Amino acid sequence: MKQYIIIGNSAAGISAVEAIRQRDKTAKILVFSDEDYLAYCRCLISYYLAGEVKEEKILYRPESFYKENNIELLLNKKVIRVDSKRNRVICEDKSQFSYDALLIATGASPKFPETKGIKKRGVFGFRTLKDTKGIAGLLPVTKTACVLGGGLIGLKAAYGLKKRNVEVKVIIKSRQVLSQMLDFQAAGFVQKRLEENGIEIILGQDVTEIIGNGDIKAIKLDSDKAFESSLVIVGKGVSPNIDLIKETEIKFNEGILANNLMQTNIPNIYTAGDVCESFDVTRGEHSVNALWPVAVEQGKIAGANMSGDNLNYIGSLGMNSIEFFGLPVVSLGIYKVKEGDTNFTELKLCDIKANIYKKIIFKDNFIVGAIFVGDIKNSGIFLRLIRERIEVSSFKDRLLQENFGYPDIMDLVKDKEQVYV
Amino acid sequence: MKQLYYDVKKCLGCKSCEIACALAHSLTGELFKALKEEILSLPRKKVISSKDKNYPVSCRHCKDPKCVEACMAAALVFDKEKGMVLHDESRCVGCWMCVMVCPYAAIRPNIKTKIPLRCDKCKDKDEPSCVKACPTGAIIWQEEVVVEK
Ligand SMILES: Cc1cc2nc3c(=O)[nH]c(=O)nc-3n(C[C@H](O)[C@H](O)[C@H](O)COP(=O)(O)OP(=O)(O)OC[C@H]3O[C@@H](n4cnc5c(N)ncnc54)[C@H](O)[C@@H]3O)c2cc1C
Ligand code: SF4
């Protein structure tokens, strides 16, 4: 009987398992996780921290999922090495398991800067339910907190803390929030909304020291200013969990390199999710796009192909949707162009009073990216125009009109129209 | 499995379907009372005009639904037996991931309720309310026909 091993019990891993089971009902499937929980909605830990999502609703699949799909789940079981020559994986506890096909979907871990005091108790990453429970456990004695980093994770952590009545400051090295998904102008809208709701944003400064004996007392900035703070959350980006393949012949850059079948350079080893680098359709090169929908999509393709299918992955792109205090924001593909770069053109609409900002970035007559603040209803259409590389010159003037929509592009998309007769 | 189809030649763009939809999803189901409800019921269907024709746009309950794939709260699921995408509102956090990926822009944010607006085919009724509301019979409710891709 064929044996599949999936390292990673999250977005990519679960979606791969489902794809395998659709095609192969009998094979043995082993899923490994170095965490202690059934698969959960990782992106909801900030809502969990805020008290808006209860533990029973954070599970990604019902408890019965593993049994119903005949999956052997090994929790708290860290794989430390892949032996691609002998087709087996080796765990921290020295146990070994062999596979016919392997999926590496180990995700990513928070990066910690080398700031003085970063190892102190009370400094947390924000990635797992365990991190979240650790933070929540300190809330009864926490009045002030600092978040390092103004990316998605940092801001979400700040939101969670604020909702629990902690006075929170976000310390950001760059000149804007969300510099990995928004331009300066769009970021301004988000920053304003956060500030209006009591989250303090400090731009252009870095933390040089976390101060305190035993418990944290304060943080010090490079401007020599210091803030009282008894809790620190680090949101300085993530790096792919690739330690387990570093000594193999599996190729990697920042992440493990995947081809258009989500296969590594070793034919029976596949990879998906935050740990991998796949072809990025807007950049035209391989890139890590560490996002939930991307992980699900890639996991599905990997699982299908591991069980004999031949699905082609057209590639990933950076995209995200967030909402803070009633302000929705979507970013797709390339969101910022270097000043003076004549390869790109832009179309923009900005209404500060209405809190609406829209920007579309073109290369020749193709859309390569977009930002929507306040009004995001058509973002799915733009994602499609980007992914399917649809030439837009014939309807460019309609793109930002209120009633632009699917009917405008239906003759140009890949799938044949089904419902209009 | 029944699906919604549209005879576009007949659609006048009068938006009767939009009103019927909003009404069907209101608390009271009566026009004048519905208008006074604390949170105004919004239509899950939108008529969009393009090149002199009108197209009612609503969720197609895709077999390979992008919204379900993107739902990071596992609130959206595809129910194979019903052939429908279902939404568990108690799990939804209003992140709008589904809005970002729907290839038809058929799921829209409702910022007030933090729950996306999406056609549920009027699940408790025999047929979707928009069907009867259309004065020209442009909305067709019939067994699915699969067009070759
Ligand atoms: C607070 C927060 C908010 C987020 N918000 C968004 C958002 O709004 N939108 C979005 O698109 N994305 C968001 N993300 C990112 C999203 O969570 C990830 O892209 C997604 O979880 C990636 O899934 P994955 O399956 O690749 O890896 P992960 O979810 O990281 O899972 C990795 C799995 O591998 C296991 N594992 C790792 N190493 C080993 C090992 N050596 N041995 C055994 N098991 C191992 C882990 O236990 C885990 O089960 C957010 C993340 C966080 C933390
Ligand atoms: S919301 Fe959009 S993606 Fe989801 S099933 Fe409906 S049409 Fe398909």
XYZ file of C-alpha atoms and ligand atoms in Angstrom:
631
model
C 0.000 0.000 0.000
C 1.212 3.450 -0.870
C 2.302 5.634 2.041
C 2.089 9.424 1.970
C 3.800 11.613 4.520
C 2.673 15.193 5.008
C 4.846 17.355 7.251
C 2.598 20.184 8.392
C -0.939 20.109 9.740
C -2.189 23.474 8.553
C -3.535 25.226 5.450
C -1.266 23.521 2.906
C -1.091 20.130 4.630
C -4.831 19.741 5.163
C -5.686 20.843 1.663
C -3.191 18.310 0.277
C -4.708 15.541 2.397
C -8.162 16.359 1.052
C -6.903 16.294 -2.516
C -5.200 12.928 -1.965
C -8.292 11.412 -0.394
C -10.431 12.541 -3.316
C -8.274 10.391 -5.542
C -7.014 7.629 -3.311
C -9.297 6.266 -0.618
C -7.054 3.515 0.698
C -3.453 4.728 0.844
C -1.916 5.330 4.221
C -1.540 9.033 5.096
C 0.599 10.256 7.981
C 0.401 13.911 9.005
C 3.093 15.382 11.251
C 2.926 18.536 13.319
C 5.330 19.959 15.853
C 2.399 21.725 17.493
C 0.007 20.275 20.013
C -3.314 21.120 18.348
C -5.592 19.830 15.642
C -5.407 22.028 12.543
C -6.619 25.499 13.436
C -7.213 28.787 11.674
C -3.829 30.378 12.196
C -4.942 33.729 10.819
C -7.573 33.966 13.547
C -5.244 34.018 16.521
C -5.540 37.798 16.720
C -9.327 37.477 16.914
C -8.831 34.794 19.556
C -6.578 37.150 21.491
C -9.215 39.867 21.141
C -11.784 37.501 22.621
C -13.858 37.571 19.426
C -13.291 33.947 18.413
C -13.649 31.163 20.944
C -11.406 28.139 20.999
C -14.026 25.762 19.556
C -14.456 28.007 16.501
C -10.775 28.244 15.754
C -10.496 24.614 14.631
C -10.067 24.502 10.855
C -11.760 21.121 10.474
C -14.110 19.251 12.803
C -12.444 16.949 15.318
C -13.781 13.957 13.395
C -11.900 14.983 10.237
C -8.855 12.798 10.806
C -10.842 9.686 11.606
C -13.294 10.174 8.764
C -10.452 10.530 6.299
C -8.454 7.721 7.832
C -5.442 9.852 8.618
C -2.827 9.106 11.196
C -2.058 12.398 12.921
C 1.175 12.670 14.851
C 1.122 15.767 17.039
C 4.107 17.154 18.900
C 6.252 15.241 16.488
C 9.004 17.333 14.993
C 10.712 16.107 11.860
C 14.333 17.145 11.971
C 15.637 15.641 8.764
C 14.439 14.375 5.422
C 16.482 11.518 4.018
C 15.632 11.809 0.360
C 17.983 8.999 -0.665
C 16.243 6.437 1.531
C 12.758 7.960 1.269
C 12.259 8.477 4.966
C 11.881 11.220 7.536
C 13.649 11.345 10.871
C 12.036 12.864 13.948
C 13.497 14.637 16.938
C 12.670 11.617 19.111
C 14.782 9.494 16.677
C 11.775 7.664 15.231
C 11.788 7.189 11.459
C 9.034 6.821 8.891
C 9.247 5.927 5.235
C 7.221 7.346 2.397
C 6.411 6.799 -1.239
C 5.569 10.472 -1.657
C 6.366 13.307 0.736
C 4.923 16.791 1.131
C 6.902 19.418 2.999
C 4.391 21.978 4.240
C 6.192 23.143 7.348
C 5.178 26.789 7.038
C 7.244 29.580 8.541
C 8.386 30.964 11.877
C 8.690 34.507 13.181
C 12.018 36.268 12.723
C 13.454 37.769 15.883
C 15.878 40.690 15.613
C 19.043 40.609 17.708
C 17.841 43.408 19.945
C 19.245 43.428 23.475
C 16.795 41.741 25.833
C 14.835 39.955 23.089
C 15.151 36.629 24.946
C 13.438 37.952 28.063
C 10.257 36.462 29.428
C 7.327 38.490 28.109
C 8.666 38.771 24.543
C 6.535 36.802 22.105
C 6.309 35.946 18.441
C 2.764 35.846 17.116
C 2.345 32.747 15.038
C 0.818 29.911 17.020
C -2.023 29.216 19.375
C 0.648 28.555 21.970
C 2.082 32.073 21.501
C -1.424 33.460 21.802
C -2.203 31.555 24.975
C 1.078 32.732 26.439
C 0.163 36.343 25.687
C -3.420 35.914 26.911
C -2.099 34.425 30.148
C -0.223 37.632 30.910
C -3.103 39.977 30.102
C -4.431 40.179 33.679
C -1.134 41.799 34.705
C -0.522 43.741 31.492
C -1.435 47.397 31.143
C 1.063 48.447 28.508
C 2.514 46.633 25.522
C 4.668 47.319 22.496
C 4.496 45.645 19.128
C 7.659 45.654 17.035
C 6.857 45.874 13.353
C 3.979 47.436 11.420
C 3.172 44.580 9.076
C -0.010 42.592 9.021
C 0.923 40.423 11.987
C 2.082 43.335 14.121
C -1.043 45.371 13.466
C -3.311 42.404 14.080
C -1.537 41.713 17.359
C -1.975 45.362 18.333
C -5.676 45.118 17.493
C -6.059 42.030 19.677
C -4.321 43.702 22.597
C -6.278 46.925 22.241
C -9.544 44.982 22.328
C -8.405 43.569 25.664
C -7.869 47.095 26.978
C -4.098 47.070 26.853
C -2.453 50.372 26.014
C -0.493 49.485 22.896
C 2.200 51.156 20.829
C 3.399 49.878 17.481
C 7.038 50.672 16.749
C 7.778 50.717 13.035
C 11.175 51.169 11.464
C 9.890 52.348 8.094
C 7.881 55.468 7.331
C 4.517 53.747 6.997
C 2.390 50.855 8.211
C 1.992 47.738 6.037
C 4.969 48.571 3.847
C 4.836 45.020 2.424
C 1.375 45.489 0.959
C 0.479 49.168 0.608
C 1.887 52.376 -0.813
C 2.425 55.398 1.394
C -0.923 56.995 0.626
C -3.031 53.893 1.267
C -1.084 53.218 4.455
C -2.094 56.658 5.671
C -5.769 55.666 5.682
C -5.054 52.544 7.734
C -2.812 54.380 10.155
C -5.434 57.050 10.732
C -8.104 54.444 11.422
C -5.876 52.627 13.906
C -4.966 55.844 15.696
C -8.597 56.940 15.887
C -9.234 53.700 17.707
C -6.533 54.160 20.285
C -3.581 52.300 18.812
C -0.473 54.434 18.905
C 1.789 54.235 15.855
C 5.424 55.297 16.070
C 7.118 55.545 12.686
C 10.734 55.701 11.611
C 12.137 54.322 14.847
C 13.600 51.058 15.984
C 13.822 49.379 19.349
C 17.356 49.115 20.708
C 16.738 47.450 24.030
C 14.103 45.639 26.022
C 14.616 46.600 29.635
C 13.779 44.765 32.860
C 15.125 42.225 35.338
C 12.975 39.146 35.089
C 9.814 40.866 33.954
C 9.889 43.456 31.176
C 9.583 47.048 32.312
C 10.208 49.210 29.267
C 11.571 49.407 25.763
C 14.161 51.831 24.523
C 14.185 53.352 21.024
C 17.078 54.497 18.845
C 15.908 58.056 19.487
C 16.787 57.316 23.142
C 13.158 57.653 24.097
C 11.816 54.897 26.368
C 8.293 53.590 26.831
C 6.850 51.689 29.726
C 5.829 48.258 28.527
C 5.429 44.898 30.225
C 4.768 42.844 27.113
C 6.447 42.817 23.712
C 5.162 41.169 20.549
C 7.553 40.809 17.636
C 6.072 41.085 14.151
C 9.196 41.442 12.052
C 8.323 39.009 9.304
C 8.669 35.257 9.006
C 11.155 32.863 7.503
C 10.356 29.484 5.929
C 10.956 26.397 8.099
C 13.563 24.705 5.939
C 16.039 23.371 8.523
C 14.922 19.813 7.886
C 16.080 19.853 4.241
C 19.204 21.966 4.487
C 21.468 18.950 4.333
C 19.691 17.253 1.473
C 19.893 17.795 -2.254
C 16.484 19.493 -2.233
C 16.968 22.935 -3.755
C 16.037 26.070 -1.874
C 16.563 29.814 -1.858
C 14.706 31.601 0.869
C 12.095 28.837 0.612
C 12.052 25.406 -1.001
C 11.826 25.734 -4.769
C 8.666 24.333 -6.315
C 7.992 23.764 -10.000
C 4.618 24.205 -11.698
C 3.453 20.868 -10.243
C 4.467 21.929 -6.708
C 7.235 19.368 -6.908
C 10.776 19.922 -5.668
C 13.797 18.834 -7.700
C 13.311 15.377 -6.138
C 10.372 13.842 -8.026
C 8.572 12.212 -5.081
C 9.003 15.211 -2.765
C 6.503 18.045 -3.026
C 6.220 21.342 -1.197
C 3.464 23.895 -0.579
C 2.554 26.894 1.534
C 4.693 29.372 3.440
C 7.756 27.147 3.256
C 8.006 27.200 -0.531
C 8.931 29.486 -3.349
C 6.697 29.237 -6.370
C 6.482 31.141 -9.630
C 5.057 34.601 -8.972
C 2.885 35.694 -11.882
C 3.307 39.420 -11.315
C 7.052 39.405 -10.720
C 7.867 36.755 -13.293
C 10.226 34.935 -10.920
C 10.104 32.567 -7.969
C 9.018 34.065 -4.696
C 7.629 33.157 -1.262
C 4.034 34.307 -0.988
C 3.246 33.413 2.587
C -0.538 33.601 2.504
C -3.389 31.399 3.576
C -5.252 31.126 0.222
C -1.969 30.513 -1.571
C -1.102 27.706 0.861
C -4.508 26.081 0.323
C -4.265 26.321 -3.446
C -0.723 24.964 -3.542
C -1.544 22.170 -1.105
C -4.419 21.113 -3.313
C -2.208 20.950 -6.395
C 0.573 19.128 -4.555
C -1.832 16.565 -3.089
C -3.468 15.931 -6.444
C -0.151 15.455 -8.199
C 1.233 13.239 -5.431
C -1.674 10.906 -6.048
C -1.104 10.633 -9.772
C -2.832 13.679 -11.199
C -1.118 16.190 -13.414
C -2.418 19.597 -12.353
C -0.552 22.670 -13.443
C -0.169 25.599 -11.035
C -0.322 28.888 -12.867
C 1.535 30.566 -10.046
C 1.045 32.690 -6.974
C 1.009 36.379 -6.293
C 1.114 38.577 -3.255
C -2.436 39.468 -2.223
C -4.171 40.281 0.975
C -7.384 41.524 2.426
C -7.618 43.061 5.852
C -10.057 45.095 7.820
C -9.404 47.265 10.823
C -12.241 48.997 12.644
C -14.543 49.006 9.622
C -11.994 50.013 6.981
C -11.504 47.257 4.396
C -8.262 47.127 2.413
C -7.150 44.842 -0.414
C -3.725 44.681 -2.020
C -2.961 42.644 -5.128
C 0.353 41.918 -6.836
C 2.689 44.846 -7.382
C 1.470 47.651 -5.119
C 4.259 50.169 -5.377
C 6.441 51.328 -8.261
C 9.804 52.985 -7.872
C 9.630 56.643 -8.715
C 10.686 57.305 -12.269
C 10.247 53.701 -13.412
C 8.672 54.192 -16.816
C 7.803 50.536 -17.324
C 4.658 51.027 -15.314
C 1.679 53.356 -15.438
C -0.954 54.035 -12.807
C -4.606 54.896 -12.546
C -5.662 56.439 -9.278
C -8.726 57.608 -7.436
C -8.578 59.196 -4.011
C -11.441 60.553 -1.915
C -10.142 61.373 1.527
C -13.525 62.390 2.944
C -15.173 59.129 1.900
C -12.116 57.093 2.937
C -11.765 55.685 -0.553
C -8.520 55.105 -2.363
C -8.002 52.973 -5.450
C -4.899 52.452 -7.486
C -4.251 50.192 -10.440
C -0.775 49.516 -11.771
C -0.265 48.573 -15.416
C 2.644 47.229 -17.356
C 1.894 47.768 -21.025
C -1.812 47.078 -21.188
C -1.856 44.437 -18.484
C -2.734 44.976 -14.857
C 0.064 43.837 -12.549
C -1.234 45.119 -9.250
C -3.855 47.120 -7.403
C -4.768 48.625 -4.050
C -8.300 49.195 -2.821
C -9.147 51.044 0.372
C -12.725 51.567 1.526
C -14.368 50.040 -1.530
C -13.118 46.556 -2.282
C -16.138 45.005 -3.977
C -14.527 44.488 -7.375
C -11.181 43.217 -6.182
C -11.917 39.651 -7.330
C -12.326 40.900 -10.897
C -8.954 42.625 -10.725
C -7.325 39.522 -9.305
C -8.672 37.653 -12.289
C -7.416 40.246 -14.767
C -3.974 39.947 -13.182
C -3.841 36.153 -12.934
C -5.234 35.458 -16.379
C -3.135 38.213 -17.932
C -6.026 39.838 -19.737
C -5.286 42.796 -21.979
C -7.379 45.711 -20.698
C -7.006 48.459 -23.289
C -10.564 48.086 -24.631
C -12.169 48.825 -21.263
C -9.480 50.696 -19.348
C -11.722 53.729 -18.952
C -14.335 51.595 -17.159
C -12.045 50.004 -14.601
C -12.662 52.517 -11.839
C -16.273 53.252 -12.695
C -18.896 52.412 -10.128
C -20.706 49.866 -12.306
C -17.673 48.073 -13.710
C -18.042 44.368 -13.206
C -17.777 40.833 -14.439
C -19.959 41.404 -17.545
C -17.269 43.755 -18.844
C -14.678 41.010 -18.939
C -16.696 37.859 -19.498
C -15.811 37.502 -23.165
C -12.129 37.724 -22.339
C -11.722 35.268 -19.462
C -10.563 31.669 -19.725
C -13.740 29.923 -18.572
C -16.651 29.961 -20.947
C -19.674 31.855 -19.670
C -22.308 29.533 -18.210
C -25.296 31.448 -16.895
C -26.139 34.221 -19.353
C -28.128 32.957 -22.321
C -29.300 20.685 -8.882
C -31.179 23.856 -9.828
C -29.263 26.950 -10.841
C -30.074 30.507 -11.834
C -29.781 31.436 -15.498
C -30.530 34.723 -17.179
C -32.018 35.563 -20.545
C -30.069 38.760 -20.936
C -32.110 39.945 -23.926
C -35.108 40.209 -21.636
C -33.418 42.026 -18.758
C -34.528 45.658 -18.576
C -32.216 46.571 -15.732
C -35.203 47.529 -13.555
C -33.599 45.997 -10.452
C -36.831 44.386 -9.252
C -34.710 41.339 -8.479
C -32.392 43.374 -6.265
C -35.328 44.682 -4.256
C -36.918 41.252 -3.959
C -33.590 39.857 -2.795
C -33.067 42.474 -0.117
C -36.623 41.992 1.045
C -36.359 38.212 1.153
C -33.331 38.547 3.433
C -34.823 41.213 5.691
C -36.222 40.384 9.106
C -39.829 41.269 8.363
C -40.035 40.563 4.636
C -42.329 43.567 4.154
C -41.083 46.527 2.164
C -42.036 49.426 4.440
C -41.096 47.630 7.627
C -37.851 46.361 6.084
C -36.796 49.911 5.274
C -37.002 50.751 8.974
C -35.002 47.788 10.231
C -31.985 48.777 12.279
C -29.576 47.156 9.866
C -30.866 47.681 6.349
C -31.081 44.427 4.401
C -28.952 44.679 1.261
C -29.376 42.730 -2.000
C -27.112 39.771 -2.718
C -27.612 40.291 -6.391
C -26.552 43.286 -8.454
C -27.604 44.217 -11.949
C -24.598 45.426 -13.898
C -24.890 47.148 -17.257
C -22.268 46.632 -19.880
C -22.359 47.400 -23.591
C -26.091 48.205 -23.633
C -27.089 44.999 -21.915
C -27.958 44.279 -18.302
C -26.583 41.369 -16.345
C -27.830 40.280 -12.950
C -24.718 39.098 -11.063
C -24.900 36.770 -8.091
C -23.068 33.820 -6.559
C -22.844 30.832 -8.885
C -22.092 28.268 -6.230
C -18.963 27.221 -8.104
C -17.913 23.579 -7.948
C -14.346 24.702 -7.422
C -15.119 27.711 -5.240
C -12.272 30.153 -4.797
C -14.034 31.754 -1.841
C -14.051 28.480 0.083
C -10.370 27.960 -0.637
C -9.561 31.446 0.628
C -11.782 31.396 3.699
C -9.286 31.481 6.541
C -12.003 30.952 9.152
C -13.491 27.841 7.500
C -16.852 29.626 7.499
C -17.485 28.950 3.813
C -17.828 25.321 2.771
C -18.971 23.568 -0.365
C -21.801 21.165 0.434
C -21.569 18.395 -2.137
C -25.059 17.017 -1.523
C -26.757 20.361 -1.856
C -24.374 21.485 -4.594
C -24.113 24.806 -2.807
C -21.590 26.959 -1.051
C -22.810 27.414 2.515
C -21.714 30.074 4.955
C -21.576 29.591 8.711
C -22.005 33.138 9.942
C -21.031 32.217 13.490
C -17.487 31.496 12.277
C -17.118 34.515 9.997
C -14.779 37.302 11.137
C -15.326 39.638 8.178
C -11.785 39.504 6.769
C -13.130 39.778 3.181
C -10.710 37.201 1.817
C -13.688 35.749 -0.114
C -14.417 39.129 -1.683
C -10.818 39.409 -2.795
C -10.859 36.121 -4.713
C -14.367 35.704 -6.165
C -13.831 35.698 -9.941
C -17.297 37.197 -10.514
C -17.271 39.790 -7.725
C -20.437 38.018 -6.657
C -19.706 38.186 -2.958
C -19.610 41.657 -1.484
C -18.711 43.065 1.894
C -21.363 44.309 4.256
C -19.234 46.491 6.480
C -22.051 47.020 9.000
C -22.764 43.374 9.723
C -19.209 42.189 8.963
C -20.809 39.321 7.079
C -20.431 39.048 3.300
C -23.464 39.384 1.036
C -23.877 36.346 -1.161
C -26.782 34.572 -2.856
C -28.031 31.602 -0.827
C -30.673 30.715 -3.459
C -33.246 31.668 -0.802
C -32.507 28.389 0.859
C -35.767 28.035 2.831
C -38.018 28.761 -0.131
C -38.957 26.646 -3.159
C -37.281 29.054 -5.514
C -35.157 32.181 -5.188
C -37.282 35.310 -4.679
C -35.717 37.114 -7.623
C -37.235 34.614 -10.066
C -40.840 35.631 -9.462
C -39.952 39.276 -9.021
C -38.638 39.642 -12.552
C -41.429 41.222 -14.639
C -40.069 39.949 -17.952
C -39.128 36.426 -16.997
C -35.440 37.053 -17.616
C -34.447 34.984 -14.585
C -34.647 31.251 -15.178
C -34.546 28.686 -12.373
C -33.807 25.294 -13.798
C -31.722 22.153 -13.590
C -28.083 22.756 -14.299
C -26.751 22.572 -17.856
C -23.011 22.242 -18.184
C -21.524 24.087 -21.136
C -18.342 22.532 -22.509
C -15.337 24.616 -21.570
C -1.640 36.407 13.197
C -1.593 35.963 11.777
C -2.448 36.551 10.853
C -2.432 36.153 9.530
N -3.285 36.768 8.675
C -3.306 36.394 7.388
C -4.198 36.996 6.471
O -4.963 37.894 6.808
N -4.174 36.578 5.191
C -3.340 35.601 4.764
O -3.384 35.255 3.594
N -2.482 35.015 5.603
C -2.429 35.390 6.893
N -1.541 34.795 7.747
C -0.572 33.816 7.192
C -1.134 32.408 7.155
O -1.459 32.013 8.440
C -0.120 31.466 6.537
O 0.131 31.863 5.219
C -0.602 30.023 6.521
O -0.833 29.569 7.819
C 0.409 29.111 5.829
O 0.029 27.791 5.940
P 1.070 26.611 5.862
O 0.247 25.359 5.878
O 2.003 26.812 4.760
O 1.979 26.705 7.172
P 1.657 26.922 8.729
O 0.287 27.398 8.942
O 2.786 27.715 9.265
O 1.757 25.461 9.319
C 2.933 24.734 9.358
C 2.663 23.366 9.932
O 3.855 22.608 9.895
C 4.145 22.080 11.163
N 5.611 21.985 11.252
C 6.514 22.957 11.031
N 7.773 22.468 11.142
C 7.649 21.157 11.455
C 8.578 20.108 11.684
N 9.886 20.310 11.616
N 8.090 18.882 11.977
C 6.747 18.648 12.044
N 5.837 19.607 11.816
C 6.285 20.838 11.521
C 3.505 23.036 12.132
O 3.233 22.410 13.349
C 2.220 23.372 11.377
O 1.276 22.346 11.567
C -1.531 35.146 9.083
C -0.679 34.555 10.004
C -0.699 34.951 11.329
C 0.235 34.290 12.285
S -18.892 33.656 -3.949
Fe -17.868 33.729 -5.946
S -16.224 32.150 -5.769
Fe -17.690 31.746 -4.112
S -19.055 30.202 -4.999
Fe -20.020 32.240 -5.332
S -19.350 32.872 -7.407
Fe -17.996 31.159 -6.744
